[in-house]
Amino acid sequence: MVRPVSGGGPRFAVVGNPENRRVSLFADAVRAAGLPGPRVVAWMDVLHEGGADFAADEIVRIDSPGENLEVDRLLRGASDPTRVEGSARWYHGFMAALGTLRGGVRLDDAGDLAVLFDKRACHAVLDAAGVPVPSSPTSGPDGVPVRGWDDVRTLMREHRMSRLFVKPAHGSSASGVLALETGGGGRIRATTSVELAPDGALHNSLRVRRYDSERDIAVIVDALAPDGLHLERWVPKASQQGRAADLRVVVVAGRATHAVVRTSRTPLTNLHLGGSRGDLGTARRAVAAAGARWSDVLDVCERAASCFPRTLCVGVDLLPAVGWRRTFVGEVNAFGDLLPRLTGLPGSGAEGLDTYAAQVTAALRGPARPGSLHPYRTGTPHA
């Protein structure tokens, strides 16, 4: 059993994969604040030993269990780390593991994480709070389950969605996401990072590819459906230098602190899939030229983050519509803060700080007052 250590002064702990740069960057931020490096509790140990204990005053960050082959195998049950399938099992395994963490002052709430890692639930929470999101037939109390390609085709017809995104409900990093578009004469195209193997297996790839055969698209969707699928209307994005553009905005303790523009020649702007960083100043000027206010853009992100008040930091994927006047929230990411060397926005209170230093600074300010935006949770969280 992983047990806490004793000592005076503020103490941080992080549950993560020790070799991961997320853990290293957070540890660097803690030391830069003049504190001892955080106690690192490995996900491998949590899973093998049935949990971990934290001292009552230990400030605990939950970090991603990703990018570790053995941890992924234990959570997803797949021997091949490139396989796309198994996200539902991963989700239930991760939620169960969160329930074995005991004590500490939590910077991430297990209940919030349960929603953040279910796109259908997250979309419904945002929509109910009045946060602008793309329309979806699969979220909320009237959400329709998707059992396969036939259901997708039916929902496309009933909701007049000629362009949409099909997303694994528990996926991340665009794994398994398909951008679907149809045209006259029965034409259909899916843009995705999924590689369909000859035996029907689905593999993650760093190369975005297109499928123009409905039969291939149906095979992919049918294979993903048992893990749960979420459908969203495709919002035509604004552009920068002829490339589709969106934004990742990091919100720390309720304040939008960091932002980056992501651009791509494909509908998938993820940087690991060939997307590249755009120019934030140009985006701000485009917003102003459209008659909108940059402060309102950030306010949308802060409103999205406020739906998860017991989690210190989230990364909001903001979709600016063509013309830059309207915005929609596409995703809220629990582990969306990996933006190395990016410093805080002017006026954010995080100027000169990277995303991790901003979180350490906010955590050291102490738990918020009861009833305020971020009352960090102590004790054993619910999953």
mmCIF file of C-alpha atoms in Angstrom:
data_model
loop_
_atom_site.group_PDB
_atom_site.id
_atom_site.type_symbol
_atom_site.label_atom_id
_atom_site.label_comp_id
_atom_site.label_asym_id
_atom_site.label_seq_id
_atom_site.Cartn_x
_atom_site.Cartn_y
_atom_site.Cartn_z
ATOM 1 C CA MET A 1 0.000 0.000 0.000
ATOM 2 C CA VAL A 2 1.342 3.434 -0.924
ATOM 3 C CA ARG A 3 1.355 5.525 2.268
ATOM 4 C CA PRO A 4 1.907 9.230 2.994
ATOM 5 C CA VAL A 5 4.997 10.780 4.486
ATOM 6 C CA SER A 6 5.014 13.298 7.318
ATOM 7 C CA GLY A 7 6.650 16.709 7.483
ATOM 8 C CA GLY A 8 6.012 20.422 7.910
ATOM 9 C CA GLY A 9 4.986 23.070 5.405
ATOM 10 C CA PRO A 10 2.985 22.705 2.183
ATOM 11 C CA ARG A 11 3.516 19.303 0.588
ATOM 12 C CA PHE A 12 2.462 18.211 -2.856
ATOM 13 C CA ALA A 13 1.882 14.733 -4.210
ATOM 14 C CA VAL A 14 1.092 13.732 -7.761
ATOM 15 C CA VAL A 15 -0.477 10.501 -8.956
ATOM 16 C CA GLY A 16 0.920 9.834 -12.410
ATOM 17 C CA ASN A 17 3.432 7.922 -14.450
ATOM 18 C CA PRO A 18 6.864 8.928 -13.076
ATOM 19 C CA GLU A 19 8.551 8.835 -16.464
ATOM 20 C CA ASN A 20 5.990 11.144 -18.058
ATOM 21 C CA ARG A 21 6.890 14.738 -18.839
ATOM 22 C CA ARG A 22 3.594 15.884 -17.313
ATOM 23 C CA VAL A 23 4.849 14.724 -13.936
ATOM 24 C CA SER A 24 8.294 16.218 -14.543
ATOM 25 C CA LEU A 25 6.911 19.609 -15.524
ATOM 26 C CA PHE A 26 4.639 19.735 -12.489
ATOM 27 C CA ALA A 27 7.514 18.711 -10.205
ATOM 28 C CA ASP A 28 9.672 21.471 -11.716
ATOM 29 C CA ALA A 29 6.916 23.996 -10.952
ATOM 30 C CA VAL A 30 6.669 22.853 -7.332
ATOM 31 C CA ARG A 31 10.429 23.145 -6.830
ATOM 32 C CA ALA A 32 10.468 26.541 -8.554
ATOM 33 C CA ALA A 33 8.012 27.695 -5.877
ATOM 34 C CA GLY A 34 10.696 26.949 -3.266
ATOM 35 C CA LEU A 35 9.174 23.691 -2.065
ATOM 36 C CA PRO A 36 10.482 20.127 -2.030
ATOM 37 C CA GLY A 37 9.575 18.155 -5.113
ATOM 38 C CA PRO A 38 6.199 16.399 -4.929
ATOM 39 C CA ARG A 39 5.855 12.829 -3.767
ATOM 40 C CA VAL A 40 5.190 10.846 -6.929
ATOM 41 C CA VAL A 41 2.710 7.989 -6.610
ATOM 42 C CA ALA A 42 2.866 5.789 -9.696
ATOM 43 C CA TRP A 43 -0.351 4.642 -11.318
ATOM 44 C CA MET A 44 1.303 1.246 -11.640
ATOM 45 C CA ASP A 45 1.607 1.013 -7.859
ATOM 46 C CA VAL A 46 -1.959 2.234 -7.339
ATOM 47 C CA LEU A 47 -3.306 -0.456 -9.650
ATOM 48 C CA HIS A 48 -1.113 -3.257 -8.314
ATOM 49 C CA GLU A 49 -1.404 -2.406 -4.610
ATOM 50 C CA GLY A 50 -5.092 -1.519 -4.418
ATOM 51 C CA GLY A 51 -4.792 2.223 -3.909
ATOM 52 C CA ALA A 52 -2.793 4.883 -2.082
ATOM 53 C CA ASP A 53 -3.088 6.930 1.107
ATOM 54 C CA PHE A 54 -2.352 10.628 1.498
ATOM 55 C CA ALA A 55 -1.836 12.765 4.574
ATOM 56 C CA ALA A 56 -4.747 15.045 5.433
ATOM 57 C CA ASP A 57 -2.755 18.168 4.486
ATOM 58 C CA GLU A 58 -1.029 16.705 1.405
ATOM 59 C CA ILE A 59 -2.024 18.615 -1.758
ATOM 60 C CA VAL A 60 -2.760 15.910 -4.339
ATOM 61 C CA ARG A 61 -2.743 16.341 -8.094
ATOM 62 C CA ILE A 62 -4.230 13.574 -10.248
ATOM 63 C CA ASP A 63 -2.385 13.324 -13.537
ATOM 64 C CA SER A 64 -3.002 11.352 -16.691
ATOM 65 C CA PRO A 65 -2.475 7.577 -16.609
ATOM 66 C CA GLY A 66 -1.681 7.674 -20.332
ATOM 67 C CA GLU A 67 1.516 6.928 -22.257
ATOM 68 C CA ASN A 68 2.506 3.945 -20.119
ATOM 69 C CA LEU A 69 2.096 0.570 -21.811
ATOM 70 C CA GLU A 70 1.571 -1.510 -18.668
ATOM 71 C CA VAL A 71 -0.865 0.962 -17.089
ATOM 72 C CA ASP A 72 -2.797 1.066 -20.352
ATOM 73 C CA ARG A 73 -2.887 -2.729 -20.453
ATOM 74 C CA LEU A 74 -4.224 -2.909 -16.906
ATOM 75 C CA LEU A 75 -6.913 -0.311 -17.565
ATOM 76 C CA ARG A 76 -7.955 -1.265 -21.106
ATOM 77 C CA GLY A 77 -7.108 -4.944 -21.140
ATOM 78 C CA ALA A 78 -5.478 -4.649 -24.576
ATOM 79 C CA SER A 79 -2.041 -6.082 -25.276
ATOM 80 C CA ASP A 80 -1.527 -3.814 -28.300
ATOM 81 C CA PRO A 81 -1.214 -0.166 -27.184
ATOM 82 C CA THR A 82 -2.110 1.118 -30.659
ATOM 83 C CA ARG A 83 -5.614 -0.369 -30.548
ATOM 84 C CA VAL A 84 -8.459 2.136 -30.442
ATOM 85 C CA GLU A 85 -11.065 -0.198 -28.953
ATOM 86 C CA GLY A 86 -11.445 -0.653 -25.208
ATOM 87 C CA SER A 87 -12.117 2.924 -24.110
ATOM 88 C CA ALA A 88 -15.180 1.935 -22.056
ATOM 89 C CA ARG A 89 -13.175 -0.601 -20.091
ATOM 90 C CA TRP A 90 -10.419 2.021 -19.648
ATOM 91 C CA TYR A 91 -12.998 4.480 -18.309
ATOM 92 C CA HIS A 92 -14.444 2.086 -15.748
ATOM 93 C CA GLY A 93 -10.958 0.980 -14.701
ATOM 94 C CA PHE A 94 -9.809 4.561 -14.252
ATOM 95 C CA MET A 95 -12.892 5.518 -12.253
ATOM 96 C CA ALA A 96 -12.399 2.481 -10.018
ATOM 97 C CA ALA A 97 -8.733 3.409 -9.484
ATOM 98 C CA LEU A 98 -9.702 6.943 -8.463
ATOM 99 C CA GLY A 99 -11.914 5.441 -5.785
ATOM 100 C CA THR A 100 -8.898 3.739 -4.189
ATOM 101 C CA LEU A 101 -7.102 7.037 -3.483
ATOM 102 C CA ARG A 102 -7.665 8.013 0.134
ATOM 103 C CA GLY A 103 -7.120 11.283 1.964
ATOM 104 C CA GLY A 104 -5.308 14.434 0.924
ATOM 105 C CA VAL A 105 -6.463 17.809 -0.360
ATOM 106 C CA ARG A 106 -7.543 17.097 -3.917
ATOM 107 C CA LEU A 107 -6.932 19.404 -6.864
ATOM 108 C CA ASP A 108 -9.076 17.136 -9.052
ATOM 109 C CA ASP A 109 -12.480 15.757 -8.081
ATOM 110 C CA ALA A 110 -13.365 12.198 -9.047
ATOM 111 C CA GLY A 111 -16.987 13.142 -9.692
ATOM 112 C CA ASP A 112 -15.882 15.882 -12.079
ATOM 113 C CA LEU A 113 -13.478 13.496 -13.793
ATOM 114 C CA ALA A 114 -16.268 10.961 -14.296
ATOM 115 C CA VAL A 115 -18.183 13.572 -16.292
ATOM 116 C CA LEU A 116 -15.165 14.993 -18.115
ATOM 117 C CA PHE A 117 -14.281 11.535 -19.426
ATOM 118 C CA ASP A 118 -17.792 10.881 -20.743
ATOM 119 C CA LYS A 119 -18.414 13.196 -23.697
ATOM 120 C CA ARG A 120 -22.153 12.591 -23.605
ATOM 121 C CA ALA A 121 -22.413 13.552 -19.945
ATOM 122 C CA CYS A 122 -20.045 16.489 -20.329
ATOM 123 C CA HIS A 123 -21.989 17.878 -23.295
ATOM 124 C CA ALA A 124 -25.232 17.596 -21.329
ATOM 125 C CA VAL A 125 -23.794 19.412 -18.292
ATOM 126 C CA LEU A 126 -22.462 22.242 -20.451
ATOM 127 C CA ASP A 127 -25.701 22.549 -22.396
ATOM 128 C CA ALA A 128 -27.774 22.660 -19.210
ATOM 129 C CA ALA A 129 -25.557 25.468 -17.901
ATOM 130 C CA GLY A 130 -26.130 27.538 -21.028
ATOM 131 C CA VAL A 131 -22.610 27.081 -22.393
ATOM 132 C CA PRO A 132 -22.736 27.164 -26.217
ATOM 133 C CA VAL A 133 -22.037 23.670 -27.583
ATOM 134 C CA PRO A 134 -22.644 22.031 -30.965
ATOM 135 C CA SER A 135 -26.042 20.357 -31.086
ATOM 136 C CA SER A 136 -26.079 16.656 -30.312
ATOM 137 C CA PRO A 137 -28.711 13.909 -30.362
ATOM 138 C CA THR A 138 -26.723 11.683 -27.988
ATOM 139 C CA SER A 139 -26.442 13.771 -24.815
ATOM 140 C CA GLY A 140 -28.863 14.811 -22.115
ATOM 141 C CA PRO A 141 -31.967 13.058 -20.782
ATOM 142 C CA ASP A 142 -33.228 12.403 -24.308
ATOM 143 C CA GLY A 143 -29.870 11.217 -25.613
ATOM 144 C CA VAL A 144 -30.107 8.382 -28.113
ATOM 145 C CA PRO A 145 -27.749 5.394 -27.740
ATOM 146 C CA VAL A 146 -25.698 4.566 -30.816
ATOM 147 C CA ARG A 147 -25.372 0.835 -31.455
ATOM 148 C CA GLY A 148 -23.649 1.050 -34.815
ATOM 149 C CA TRP A 149 -23.504 2.625 -38.241
ATOM 150 C CA ASP A 150 -27.207 2.141 -38.949
ATOM 151 C CA ASP A 151 -28.027 4.302 -35.909
ATOM 152 C CA VAL A 152 -25.589 6.973 -37.061
ATOM 153 C CA ARG A 153 -27.216 7.044 -40.493
ATOM 154 C CA THR A 154 -30.667 7.324 -38.906
ATOM 155 C CA LEU A 155 -29.646 10.202 -36.641
ATOM 156 C CA MET A 156 -27.960 12.000 -39.515
ATOM 157 C CA ARG A 157 -31.198 11.843 -41.466
ATOM 158 C CA GLU A 158 -33.538 12.700 -38.591
ATOM 159 C CA HIS A 159 -31.450 15.656 -37.402
ATOM 160 C CA ARG A 160 -30.393 16.790 -40.885
ATOM 161 C CA MET A 161 -26.725 16.484 -40.095
ATOM 162 C CA SER A 162 -24.870 16.201 -43.363
ATOM 163 C CA ARG A 163 -21.627 16.995 -41.511
ATOM 164 C CA LEU A 164 -20.891 15.743 -38.008
ATOM 165 C CA PHE A 165 -18.286 14.385 -35.663
ATOM 166 C CA VAL A 166 -18.527 10.838 -34.337
ATOM 167 C CA LYS A 167 -16.560 10.540 -31.098
ATOM 168 C CA PRO A 168 -15.884 7.646 -28.724
ATOM 169 C CA ALA A 169 -17.651 8.679 -25.531
ATOM 170 C CA HIS A 170 -14.583 7.957 -23.395
ATOM 171 C CA GLY A 171 -11.853 8.765 -25.904
ATOM 172 C CA SER A 172 -9.072 11.338 -25.703
ATOM 173 C CA SER A 173 -6.471 12.925 -27.984
ATOM 174 C CA ALA A 174 -8.836 12.483 -30.972
ATOM 175 C CA SER A 175 -8.490 8.697 -30.717
ATOM 176 C CA GLY A 176 -11.257 7.119 -32.780
ATOM 177 C CA VAL A 177 -12.811 10.455 -33.793
ATOM 178 C CA LEU A 178 -14.342 10.630 -37.273
ATOM 179 C CA ALA A 179 -15.247 13.857 -39.062
ATOM 180 C CA LEU A 180 -18.073 12.789 -41.383
ATOM 181 C CA GLU A 181 -19.407 14.691 -44.375
ATOM 182 C CA THR A 182 -21.870 13.672 -47.043
ATOM 183 C CA GLY A 183 -22.599 15.012 -50.499
ATOM 184 C CA GLY A 184 -24.818 14.494 -53.481
ATOM 185 C CA GLY A 185 -25.008 11.152 -55.190
ATOM 186 C CA GLY A 186 -24.511 9.258 -51.952
ATOM 187 C CA ARG A 187 -20.938 10.474 -51.504
ATOM 188 C CA ILE A 188 -19.522 10.202 -47.996
ATOM 189 C CA ARG A 189 -16.142 10.851 -46.454
ATOM 190 C CA ALA A 190 -14.635 10.265 -43.015
ATOM 191 C CA THR A 191 -11.491 12.054 -41.886
ATOM 192 C CA THR A 192 -9.817 10.315 -38.957
ATOM 193 C CA SER A 193 -6.570 9.103 -37.434
ATOM 194 C CA VAL A 194 -7.967 5.548 -37.277
ATOM 195 C CA GLU A 195 -6.110 2.980 -39.355
ATOM 196 C CA LEU A 196 -8.379 0.115 -40.358
ATOM 197 C CA ALA A 197 -6.369 -3.102 -40.535
ATOM 198 C CA PRO A 198 -7.239 -5.890 -43.003
ATOM 199 C CA ASP A 199 -8.549 -8.016 -40.104
ATOM 200 C CA GLY A 200 -10.940 -5.223 -39.035
ATOM 201 C CA ALA A 201 -8.885 -4.097 -36.040
ATOM 202 C CA LEU A 202 -8.628 -0.355 -35.424
ATOM 203 C CA HIS A 203 -5.282 1.258 -34.691
ATOM 204 C CA ASN A 204 -4.311 4.770 -33.671
ATOM 205 C CA SER A 205 -2.104 6.499 -36.184
ATOM 206 C CA LEU A 206 -0.247 9.795 -36.287
ATOM 207 C CA ARG A 207 -1.336 10.179 -39.900
ATOM 208 C CA VAL A 208 -4.753 11.613 -40.614
ATOM 209 C CA ARG A 209 -6.420 9.676 -43.433
ATOM 210 C CA ARG A 210 -9.675 9.758 -45.360
ATOM 211 C CA TYR A 211 -12.129 6.970 -46.073
ATOM 212 C CA ASP A 212 -14.536 7.366 -48.976
ATOM 213 C CA SER A 213 -16.089 3.898 -48.772
ATOM 214 C CA GLU A 214 -19.236 3.693 -46.679
ATOM 215 C CA ARG A 215 -18.459 0.046 -46.074
ATOM 216 C CA ASP A 216 -15.116 0.926 -44.428
ATOM 217 C CA ILE A 217 -16.695 3.724 -42.416
ATOM 218 C CA ALA A 218 -19.419 1.358 -41.216
ATOM 219 C CA VAL A 219 -16.806 -1.196 -40.115
ATOM 220 C CA ILE A 220 -15.019 1.464 -38.049
ATOM 221 C CA VAL A 221 -18.191 2.800 -36.431
ATOM 222 C CA ASP A 222 -19.549 -0.677 -35.687
ATOM 223 C CA ALA A 223 -16.263 -1.576 -33.972
ATOM 224 C CA LEU A 224 -16.313 1.596 -31.850
ATOM 225 C CA ALA A 225 -20.005 1.510 -30.918
ATOM 226 C CA PRO A 226 -19.753 -1.024 -28.036
ATOM 227 C CA ASP A 227 -17.558 1.480 -26.171
ATOM 228 C CA GLY A 228 -20.202 4.208 -26.545
ATOM 229 C CA LEU A 229 -20.420 6.959 -29.165
ATOM 230 C CA HIS A 230 -21.241 10.645 -29.059
ATOM 231 C CA LEU A 231 -22.410 12.588 -32.132
ATOM 232 C CA GLU A 232 -22.060 16.344 -32.601
ATOM 233 C CA ARG A 233 -23.016 18.650 -35.426
ATOM 234 C CA TRP A 234 -19.934 19.861 -37.295
ATOM 235 C CA VAL A 235 -19.384 23.568 -36.620
ATOM 236 C CA PRO A 236 -17.598 25.101 -39.652
ATOM 237 C CA LYS A 237 -14.505 26.635 -38.064
ATOM 238 C CA ALA A 238 -12.908 29.998 -38.584
ATOM 239 C CA SER A 239 -9.600 29.977 -40.409
ATOM 240 C CA GLN A 240 -6.142 31.429 -40.052
ATOM 241 C CA GLN A 241 -3.855 31.569 -43.090
ATOM 242 C CA GLY A 242 -6.207 29.245 -44.939
ATOM 243 C CA ARG A 243 -6.162 26.578 -42.228
ATOM 244 C CA ALA A 244 -9.005 25.542 -39.899
ATOM 245 C CA ALA A 245 -8.442 27.076 -36.471
ATOM 246 C CA ASP A 246 -9.584 26.490 -32.918
ATOM 247 C CA LEU A 247 -8.232 27.284 -29.463
ATOM 248 C CA ARG A 248 -7.130 25.381 -26.388
ATOM 249 C CA VAL A 249 -7.758 27.581 -23.373
ATOM 250 C CA VAL A 250 -6.498 26.521 -19.942
ATOM 251 C CA VAL A 251 -8.638 27.636 -17.008
ATOM 252 C CA VAL A 252 -7.045 27.574 -13.535
ATOM 253 C CA ALA A 253 -9.170 28.205 -10.429
ATOM 254 C CA GLY A 254 -11.911 29.681 -12.579
ATOM 255 C CA ARG A 255 -9.674 32.056 -14.551
ATOM 256 C CA ALA A 256 -8.618 31.632 -18.183
ATOM 257 C CA THR A 257 -4.835 31.797 -17.859
ATOM 258 C CA HIS A 258 -3.330 30.341 -21.048
ATOM 259 C CA ALA A 259 -4.453 30.033 -24.654
ATOM 260 C CA VAL A 260 -3.033 28.643 -27.856
ATOM 261 C CA VAL A 261 -4.408 28.679 -31.384
ATOM 262 C CA ARG A 262 -4.274 25.346 -33.208
ATOM 263 C CA THR A 263 -4.511 25.212 -36.986
ATOM 264 C CA SER A 264 -4.722 22.364 -39.448
ATOM 265 C CA ARG A 265 -5.460 21.500 -43.060
ATOM 266 C CA THR A 266 -7.808 18.793 -41.750
ATOM 267 C CA PRO A 267 -10.791 18.996 -39.376
ATOM 268 C CA LEU A 268 -8.586 17.510 -36.616
ATOM 269 C CA THR A 269 -6.400 20.268 -35.151
ATOM 270 C CA ASN A 270 -4.606 18.197 -32.491
ATOM 271 C CA LEU A 271 -0.937 19.118 -32.537
ATOM 272 C CA HIS A 272 0.208 15.482 -32.417
ATOM 273 C CA LEU A 273 -1.779 14.829 -35.614
ATOM 274 C CA GLY A 274 0.049 17.419 -37.672
ATOM 275 C CA GLY A 275 -1.703 20.524 -36.389
ATOM 276 C CA SER A 276 0.451 23.548 -35.675
ATOM 277 C CA ARG A 277 0.279 26.536 -33.373
ATOM 278 C CA GLY A 278 -1.297 29.611 -34.890
ATOM 279 C CA ASP A 279 -0.924 33.231 -33.875
ATOM 280 C CA LEU A 280 -2.970 34.303 -30.867
ATOM 281 C CA GLY A 281 -2.639 38.006 -31.627
ATOM 282 C CA THR A 282 -4.062 37.470 -35.091
ATOM 283 C CA ALA A 283 -6.977 35.531 -33.598
ATOM 284 C CA ARG A 284 -7.709 38.319 -31.115
ATOM 285 C CA ARG A 285 -7.716 40.885 -33.904
ATOM 286 C CA ALA A 286 -10.060 38.699 -35.958
ATOM 287 C CA VAL A 287 -12.464 38.503 -33.008
ATOM 288 C CA ALA A 288 -12.413 42.293 -32.646
ATOM 289 C CA ALA A 289 -12.865 42.827 -36.388
ATOM 290 C CA ALA A 290 -15.957 40.602 -36.243
ATOM 291 C CA GLY A 291 -17.492 42.933 -33.655
ATOM 292 C CA ALA A 292 -16.991 40.533 -30.750
ATOM 293 C CA ARG A 293 -14.894 40.911 -27.601
ATOM 294 C CA TRP A 294 -11.934 38.780 -26.598
ATOM 295 C CA SER A 295 -13.096 38.943 -22.988
ATOM 296 C CA ASP A 296 -16.347 37.263 -24.047
ATOM 297 C CA VAL A 297 -14.365 34.483 -25.729
ATOM 298 C CA LEU A 298 -12.512 33.811 -22.478
ATOM 299 C CA ASP A 299 -15.748 34.108 -20.523
ATOM 300 C CA VAL A 300 -17.228 31.177 -22.467
ATOM 301 C CA CYS A 301 -14.253 29.061 -21.385
ATOM 302 C CA GLU A 302 -14.575 30.152 -17.773
ATOM 303 C CA ARG A 303 -18.281 29.348 -17.804
ATOM 304 C CA ALA A 304 -17.466 25.869 -19.111
ATOM 305 C CA ALA A 305 -14.864 25.362 -16.374
ATOM 306 C CA SER A 306 -17.326 26.542 -13.711
ATOM 307 C CA CYS A 307 -19.377 23.413 -14.422
ATOM 308 C CA PHE A 308 -16.532 21.507 -12.698
ATOM 309 C CA PRO A 309 -15.966 23.629 -9.593
ATOM 310 C CA ARG A 310 -14.060 21.029 -7.581
ATOM 311 C CA THR A 311 -11.323 20.605 -10.172
ATOM 312 C CA LEU A 312 -8.541 23.200 -10.176
ATOM 313 C CA CYS A 313 -7.603 23.113 -13.865
ATOM 314 C CA VAL A 314 -9.242 22.108 -17.145
ATOM 315 C CA GLY A 315 -8.380 22.645 -20.804
ATOM 316 C CA VAL A 316 -11.257 23.946 -22.919
ATOM 317 C CA ASP A 317 -11.338 23.311 -26.667
ATOM 318 C CA LEU A 318 -13.064 26.343 -28.116
ATOM 319 C CA LEU A 319 -14.453 26.275 -31.651
ATOM 320 C CA PRO A 320 -14.683 29.713 -33.288
ATOM 321 C CA ALA A 321 -17.268 29.635 -36.057
ATOM 322 C CA VAL A 322 -16.533 31.037 -39.498
ATOM 323 C CA GLY A 323 -16.078 34.787 -39.146
ATOM 324 C CA TRP A 324 -14.786 34.580 -35.537
ATOM 325 C CA ARG A 325 -17.929 36.141 -34.061
ATOM 326 C CA ARG A 326 -19.471 33.058 -32.420
ATOM 327 C CA THR A 327 -17.791 30.344 -30.397
ATOM 328 C CA PHE A 328 -18.745 26.869 -29.192
ATOM 329 C CA VAL A 329 -17.166 24.556 -26.643
ATOM 330 C CA GLY A 330 -16.197 21.293 -28.295
ATOM 331 C CA GLU A 331 -14.486 19.565 -25.353
ATOM 332 C CA VAL A 332 -13.463 20.132 -21.751
ATOM 333 C CA ASN A 333 -10.298 18.185 -20.955
ATOM 334 C CA ALA A 334 -9.255 17.067 -17.496
ATOM 335 C CA PHE A 335 -5.615 16.802 -18.563
ATOM 336 C CA GLY A 336 -5.528 19.634 -21.079
ATOM 337 C CA ASP A 337 -2.642 21.606 -19.581
ATOM 338 C CA LEU A 338 0.333 20.116 -21.461
ATOM 339 C CA LEU A 339 1.438 23.279 -23.269
ATOM 340 C CA PRO A 340 5.190 23.469 -22.598
ATOM 341 C CA ARG A 341 6.822 26.912 -22.460
ATOM 342 C CA LEU A 342 3.504 28.729 -22.914
ATOM 343 C CA THR A 343 3.166 31.580 -20.408
ATOM 344 C CA GLY A 344 0.034 33.210 -19.053
ATOM 345 C CA LEU A 345 -2.254 35.663 -20.801
ATOM 346 C CA PRO A 346 -1.905 39.381 -20.007
ATOM 347 C CA GLY A 347 -4.169 40.288 -17.118
ATOM 348 C CA SER A 348 -4.737 36.659 -16.142
ATOM 349 C CA GLY A 349 -2.602 36.728 -13.018
ATOM 350 C CA ALA A 350 -0.406 34.035 -14.576
ATOM 351 C CA GLU A 351 1.889 36.287 -16.583
ATOM 352 C CA GLY A 352 5.325 34.707 -16.858
ATOM 353 C CA LEU A 353 4.049 31.379 -15.510
ATOM 354 C CA ASP A 354 3.543 28.169 -17.447
ATOM 355 C CA THR A 355 0.372 26.132 -16.900
ATOM 356 C CA TYR A 356 1.911 24.084 -14.096
ATOM 357 C CA ALA A 357 3.361 27.049 -12.210
ATOM 358 C CA ALA A 358 -0.033 28.746 -12.437
ATOM 359 C CA GLN A 359 -1.655 25.721 -10.810
ATOM 360 C CA VAL A 360 0.944 25.525 -8.048
ATOM 361 C CA THR A 361 0.452 29.234 -7.338
ATOM 362 C CA ALA A 362 -3.320 28.805 -7.170
ATOM 363 C CA ALA A 363 -3.047 25.728 -4.944
ATOM 364 C CA LEU A 364 -0.746 27.528 -2.506
ATOM 365 C CA ARG A 365 -3.349 30.237 -2.071
ATOM 366 C CA GLY A 366 -5.253 27.551 -0.202
ATOM 367 C CA PRO A 367 -8.751 26.108 -0.447
ATOM 368 C CA ALA A 368 -11.364 28.592 -1.490
ATOM 369 C CA ARG A 369 -14.084 29.624 0.941
ATOM 370 C CA PRO A 370 -17.056 27.240 1.262
ATOM 371 C CA GLY A 371 -19.509 27.863 -1.532
ATOM 372 C CA SER A 372 -16.985 29.657 -3.751
ATOM 373 C CA LEU A 373 -15.682 28.476 -7.068
ATOM 374 C CA HIS A 374 -12.974 26.002 -6.060
ATOM 375 C CA PRO A 375 -13.433 24.377 -2.621
ATOM 376 C CA TYR A 376 -10.764 21.688 -3.024
ATOM 377 C CA ARG A 377 -12.085 18.373 -1.864
ATOM 378 C CA THR A 378 -10.542 16.512 1.062
ATOM 379 C CA GLY A 379 -10.887 12.879 2.004
ATOM 380 C CA THR A 380 -11.962 10.049 -0.248
ATOM 381 C CA PRO A 381 -13.680 11.363 -3.415
ATOM 382 C CA HIS A 382 -16.677 9.678 -4.954
ATOM 383 C CA ALA A 383 -16.369 8.228 -8.442
#
